[in-house]
PDB file of C-alpha atoms in Angstrom:
ATOM      1  CA  UNK A   1       0.000   0.000   0.000  1.00 56.00           C
ATOM      2  CA  UNK A   2       1.322   3.435  -0.878  1.00 59.00           C
ATOM      3  CA  UNK A   3       1.166   6.512   1.342  1.00 58.00           C
ATOM      4  CA  UNK A   4      -1.442   8.039  -0.982  1.00 58.00           C
ATOM      5  CA  UNK A   5      -3.722   5.035  -0.504  1.00 55.00           C
ATOM      6  CA  UNK A   6      -3.473   5.143   3.294  1.00 54.00           C
ATOM      7  CA  UNK A   7      -6.241   7.716   3.622  1.00 58.00           C
ATOM      8  CA  UNK A   8      -8.627   5.566   1.636  1.00 62.00           C
ATOM      9  CA  UNK A   9      -7.940   2.079   2.913  1.00 58.00           C
ATOM     10  CA  UNK A  10      -5.744   2.148   6.020  1.00 62.00           C
ATOM     11  CA  UNK A  11      -7.437   2.451   9.371  1.00 71.00           C
ATOM     12  CA  UNK A  12      -4.353   4.034  10.965  1.00 76.00           C
ATOM     13  CA  UNK A  13      -4.765   7.197   8.905  1.00 78.00           C
ATOM     14  CA  UNK A  14      -8.440   7.328   9.795  1.00 79.00           C
ATOM     15  CA  UNK A  15      -7.555   6.868  13.460  1.00 81.00           C
ATOM     16  CA  UNK A  16      -5.259   9.881  13.319  1.00 82.00           C
ATOM     17  CA  UNK A  17      -7.979  12.050  11.802  1.00 82.00           C
ATOM     18  CA  UNK A  18     -10.509  10.785  14.336  1.00 83.00           C
ATOM     19  CA  UNK A  19      -8.153  11.819  17.144  1.00 84.00           C
ATOM     20  CA  UNK A  20      -8.037  15.378  15.847  1.00 82.00           C
ATOM     21  CA  UNK A  21     -11.654  15.515  14.683  1.00 85.00           C
ATOM     22  CA  UNK A  22     -12.797  15.845  18.284  1.00 86.00           C
ATOM     23  CA  UNK A  23     -12.527  19.563  18.996  1.00 85.00           C
ATOM     24  CA  UNK A  24     -11.400  19.165  22.570  1.00 95.00           C
ATOM     25  CA  UNK A  25      -8.655  16.604  21.900  1.00 95.00           C
ATOM     26  CA  UNK A  26      -6.434  19.069  20.049  1.00 94.00           C
ATOM     27  CA  UNK A  27      -7.262  21.896  22.471  1.00 95.00           C
ATOM     28  CA  UNK A  28      -6.336  19.810  25.528  1.00 96.00           C
ATOM     29  CA  UNK A  29      -3.164  18.510  23.890  1.00 96.00           C
ATOM     30  CA  UNK A  30      -2.130  22.078  23.060  1.00 95.00           C
ATOM     31  CA  UNK A  31      -2.969  23.262  26.590  1.00 96.00           C
ATOM     32  CA  UNK A  32      -0.749  20.518  28.029  1.00 97.00           C
ATOM     33  CA  UNK A  33       2.293  21.462  25.931  1.00 96.00           C
ATOM     34  CA  UNK A  34       3.850  23.275  28.903  1.00 93.00           C
ATOM     35  CA  UNK A  35       2.434  20.830  31.494  1.00 85.00           C
ATOM     36  CA  UNK A  36       1.952  18.966  33.696  1.00 95.00           C
ATOM     37  CA  UNK A  37      -1.261  20.560  34.911  1.00 97.00           C
ATOM     38  CA  UNK A  38      -3.978  19.776  37.388  1.00 95.00           C
ATOM     39  CA  UNK A  39      -7.526  19.574  35.983  1.00 95.00           C
ATOM     40  CA  UNK A  40      -8.546  22.944  37.469  1.00 94.00           C
ATOM     41  CA  UNK A  41      -5.495  24.615  35.939  1.00 95.00           C
ATOM     42  CA  UNK A  42      -6.329  23.067  32.567  1.00 95.00           C
ATOM     43  CA  UNK A  43      -9.897  24.377  32.702  1.00 95.00           C
ATOM     44  CA  UNK A  44      -8.564  27.870  33.377  1.00 95.00           C
ATOM     45  CA  UNK A  45      -6.069  27.645  30.504  1.00 95.00           C
ATOM     46  CA  UNK A  46      -8.663  26.334  28.062  1.00 95.00           C
ATOM     47  CA  UNK A  47     -11.799  28.234  29.033  1.00 93.00           C
ATOM     48  CA  UNK A  48     -15.256  27.193  27.864  1.00 93.00           C
ATOM     49  CA  UNK A  49     -14.875  23.515  28.716  1.00 95.00           C
ATOM     50  CA  UNK A  50     -16.992  21.844  31.371  1.00 95.00           C
ATOM     51  CA  UNK A  51     -15.451  19.615  34.016  1.00 94.00           C
ATOM     52  CA  UNK A  52     -17.326  16.631  32.553  1.00 96.00           C
ATOM     53  CA  UNK A  53     -16.055  17.215  29.011  1.00 96.00           C
ATOM     54  CA  UNK A  54     -12.506  17.831  30.262  1.00 97.00           C
ATOM     55  CA  UNK A  55     -12.571  14.580  32.246  1.00 96.00           C
ATOM     56  CA  UNK A  56     -13.924  12.616  29.263  1.00 96.00           C
ATOM     57  CA  UNK A  57     -11.323  14.152  26.967  1.00 96.00           C
ATOM     58  CA  UNK A  58      -8.445  13.433  29.337  1.00 97.00           C
ATOM     59  CA  UNK A  59      -9.601   9.816  29.714  1.00 96.00           C
ATOM     60  CA  UNK A  60      -9.855   9.425  25.927  1.00 95.00           C
ATOM     61  CA  UNK A  61      -6.377  10.899  25.434  1.00 96.00           C
ATOM     62  CA  UNK A  62      -4.982   8.668  28.181  1.00 97.00           C
ATOM     63  CA  UNK A  63      -6.646   5.625  26.583  1.00 96.00           C
ATOM     64  CA  UNK A  64      -4.919   6.495  23.288  1.00 94.00           C
ATOM     65  CA  UNK A  65      -1.515   6.869  24.958  1.00 96.00           C
ATOM     66  CA  UNK A  66      -1.281  10.625  24.389  1.00 97.00           C
ATOM     67  CA  UNK A  67      -1.652  11.799  27.996  1.00 98.00           C
ATOM     68  CA  UNK A  68      -0.333  10.374  31.263  1.00 98.00           C
ATOM     69  CA  UNK A  69      -2.225  10.723  34.527  1.00 97.00           C
ATOM     70  CA  UNK A  70      -0.245  10.946  37.744  1.00 95.00           C
ATOM     71  CA  UNK A  71      -2.012  10.680  41.103  1.00 93.00           C
ATOM     72  CA  UNK A  72      -0.325  11.914  44.268  1.00 91.00           C
ATOM     73  CA  UNK A  73      -1.303  10.716  47.720  1.00 86.00           C
ATOM     74  CA  UNK A  74      -1.619  12.957  50.701  1.00 84.00           C
ATOM     75  CA  UNK A  75      -4.183  15.364  51.958  1.00 83.00           C
ATOM     76  CA  UNK A  76      -5.759  16.493  49.798  1.00 84.00           C
ATOM     77  CA  UNK A  77      -4.979  13.985  47.049  1.00 84.00           C
ATOM     78  CA  UNK A  78      -4.112  15.557  43.708  1.00 92.00           C
ATOM     79  CA  UNK A  79      -3.924  14.503  40.089  1.00 95.00           C
ATOM     80  CA  UNK A  80      -1.836  15.935  37.267  1.00 96.00           C
ATOM     81  CA  UNK A  81      -1.883  15.290  33.543  1.00 97.00           C
ATOM     82  CA  UNK A  82       0.942  15.645  31.081  1.00 97.00           C
ATOM     83  CA  UNK A  83       1.657  14.731  27.501  1.00 98.00           C
ATOM     84  CA  UNK A  84       3.436  11.485  26.792  1.00 98.00           C
ATOM     85  CA  UNK A  85       6.221  11.341  24.227  1.00 98.00           C
ATOM     86  CA  UNK A  86       3.598  10.130  21.745  1.00 97.00           C
ATOM     87  CA  UNK A  87       1.309  13.035  22.636  1.00 96.00           C
ATOM     88  CA  UNK A  88       4.146  15.519  22.048  1.00 97.00           C
ATOM     89  CA  UNK A  89       4.455  14.251  18.475  1.00 96.00           C
ATOM     90  CA  UNK A  90       1.038  15.834  17.780  1.00 94.00           C
ATOM     91  CA  UNK A  91       2.152  19.355  18.754  1.00 96.00           C
ATOM     92  CA  UNK A  92       3.698  20.132  15.354  1.00 95.00           C
ATOM     93  CA  UNK A  93       0.630  19.044  13.327  1.00 92.00           C
ATOM     94  CA  UNK A  94      -1.706  20.919  15.696  1.00 92.00           C
ATOM     95  CA  UNK A  95       0.500  24.009  15.439  1.00 94.00           C
ATOM     96  CA  UNK A  96       0.502  23.765  11.626  1.00 94.00           C
ATOM     97  CA  UNK A  97      -3.276  23.423  11.568  1.00 89.00           C
ATOM     98  CA  UNK A  98      -3.618  26.404  13.905  1.00 90.00           C
ATOM     99  CA  UNK A  99      -1.350  28.485  11.666  1.00 94.00           C
ATOM    100  CA  UNK A 100      -3.483  27.523   8.663  1.00 93.00           C
ATOM    101  CA  UNK A 101      -6.643  28.518  10.558  1.00 91.00           C
ATOM    102  CA  UNK A 102      -5.114  31.849  11.561  1.00 92.00           C
ATOM    103  CA  UNK A 103      -4.148  32.570   7.950  1.00 95.00           C
ATOM    104  CA  UNK A 104      -7.346  31.322   6.267  1.00 95.00           C
ATOM    105  CA  UNK A 105     -10.033  31.482   8.974  1.00 92.00           C
ATOM    106  CA  UNK A 106     -11.582  34.692   7.622  1.00 94.00           C
ATOM    107  CA  UNK A 107     -11.909  33.109   4.178  1.00 94.00           C
ATOM    108  CA  UNK A 108     -13.640  30.045   5.598  1.00 92.00           C
ATOM    109  CA  UNK A 109     -16.042  32.151   7.662  1.00 92.00           C
ATOM    110  CA  UNK A 110     -16.849  34.316   4.629  1.00 92.00           C
ATOM    111  CA  UNK A 111     -17.622  31.192   2.594  1.00 92.00           C
ATOM    112  CA  UNK A 112     -19.879  29.912   5.381  1.00 89.00           C
ATOM    113  CA  UNK A 113     -21.771  33.205   5.483  1.00 89.00           C
ATOM    114  CA  UNK A 114     -22.441  32.950   1.742  1.00 89.00           C
ATOM    115  CA  UNK A 115     -24.106  29.567   2.243  1.00 84.00           C
ATOM    116  CA  UNK A 116     -27.044  30.011   4.587  1.00 71.00           C
ATOM    117  CA  UNK A 117     -28.378  28.030   6.343  1.00 70.00           C
ATOM    118  CA  UNK A 118     -25.457  26.063   7.716  1.00 60.00           C
ATOM    119  CA  UNK A 119     -25.401  22.352   6.833  1.00 60.00           C
ATOM    120  CA  UNK A 120     -26.512  19.984   9.591  1.00 70.00           C
ATOM    121  CA  UNK A 121     -23.707  18.921  11.883  1.00 74.00           C
ATOM    122  CA  UNK A 122     -23.188  15.630  13.620  1.00 69.00           C
ATOM    123  CA  UNK A 123     -23.941  16.153  17.339  1.00 70.00           C
ATOM    124  CA  UNK A 124     -20.884  16.285  19.593  1.00 67.00           C
ATOM    125  CA  UNK A 125     -20.037  12.816  20.793  1.00 62.00           C
ATOM    126  CA  UNK A 126     -22.082  11.106  18.079  1.00 62.00           C
ATOM    127  CA  UNK A 127     -20.459   8.132  16.433  1.00 58.00           C
ATOM    128  CA  UNK A 128     -19.189   8.710  12.901  1.00 58.00           C
ATOM    129  CA  UNK A 129     -21.167   7.235  10.023  1.00 56.00           C
ATOM    130  CA  UNK A 130     -19.528   3.874   9.376  1.00 50.00           C
ATOM    131  CA  UNK A 131     -21.875   2.874   6.570  1.00 47.00           C
ATOM    132  CA  UNK A 132     -19.222   3.333   3.864  1.00 45.00           C
ATOM    133  CA  UNK A 133     -17.305   0.168   4.470  1.00 44.00           C
ATOM    134  CA  UNK A 134     -15.139   1.245   7.406  1.00 43.00           C
ATOM    135  CA  UNK A 135     -16.436  -1.372   9.820  1.00 39.00           C
ATOM    136  CA  UNK A 136     -13.882  -3.771  11.193  1.00 41.00           C
ATOM    137  CA  UNK A 137     -10.987  -1.297  11.201  1.00 43.00           C
TER     138      UNK A 137
END
């Protein structure tokens, strides 16, 4: 299989896009770039994220090996999160995507305004449509 075919047939490429398709994954990874941070500190850095969504996102990133959770005993107990070496490898692509958005965001928003009403969006947390032969990946 060639690199060009990976996006069409290889589940690893789809996995990578799924990781970044969730809005909060990239935001939390970027917020942790100077970590480690406690959950309350992360919420302050990010802004606009609920405790529930932050917890779910951190668990998902930990499950995928991108974030490490460290619990400390004592009174009161505390937890910190930091990027793993694997998680740090996503900083450059996220930075590049952010730079693209900064440069072209106005163009995208202008195009959206020309096309009213906005197309329906998949609800946050909804499973992707797997009806196009992606089952079993």
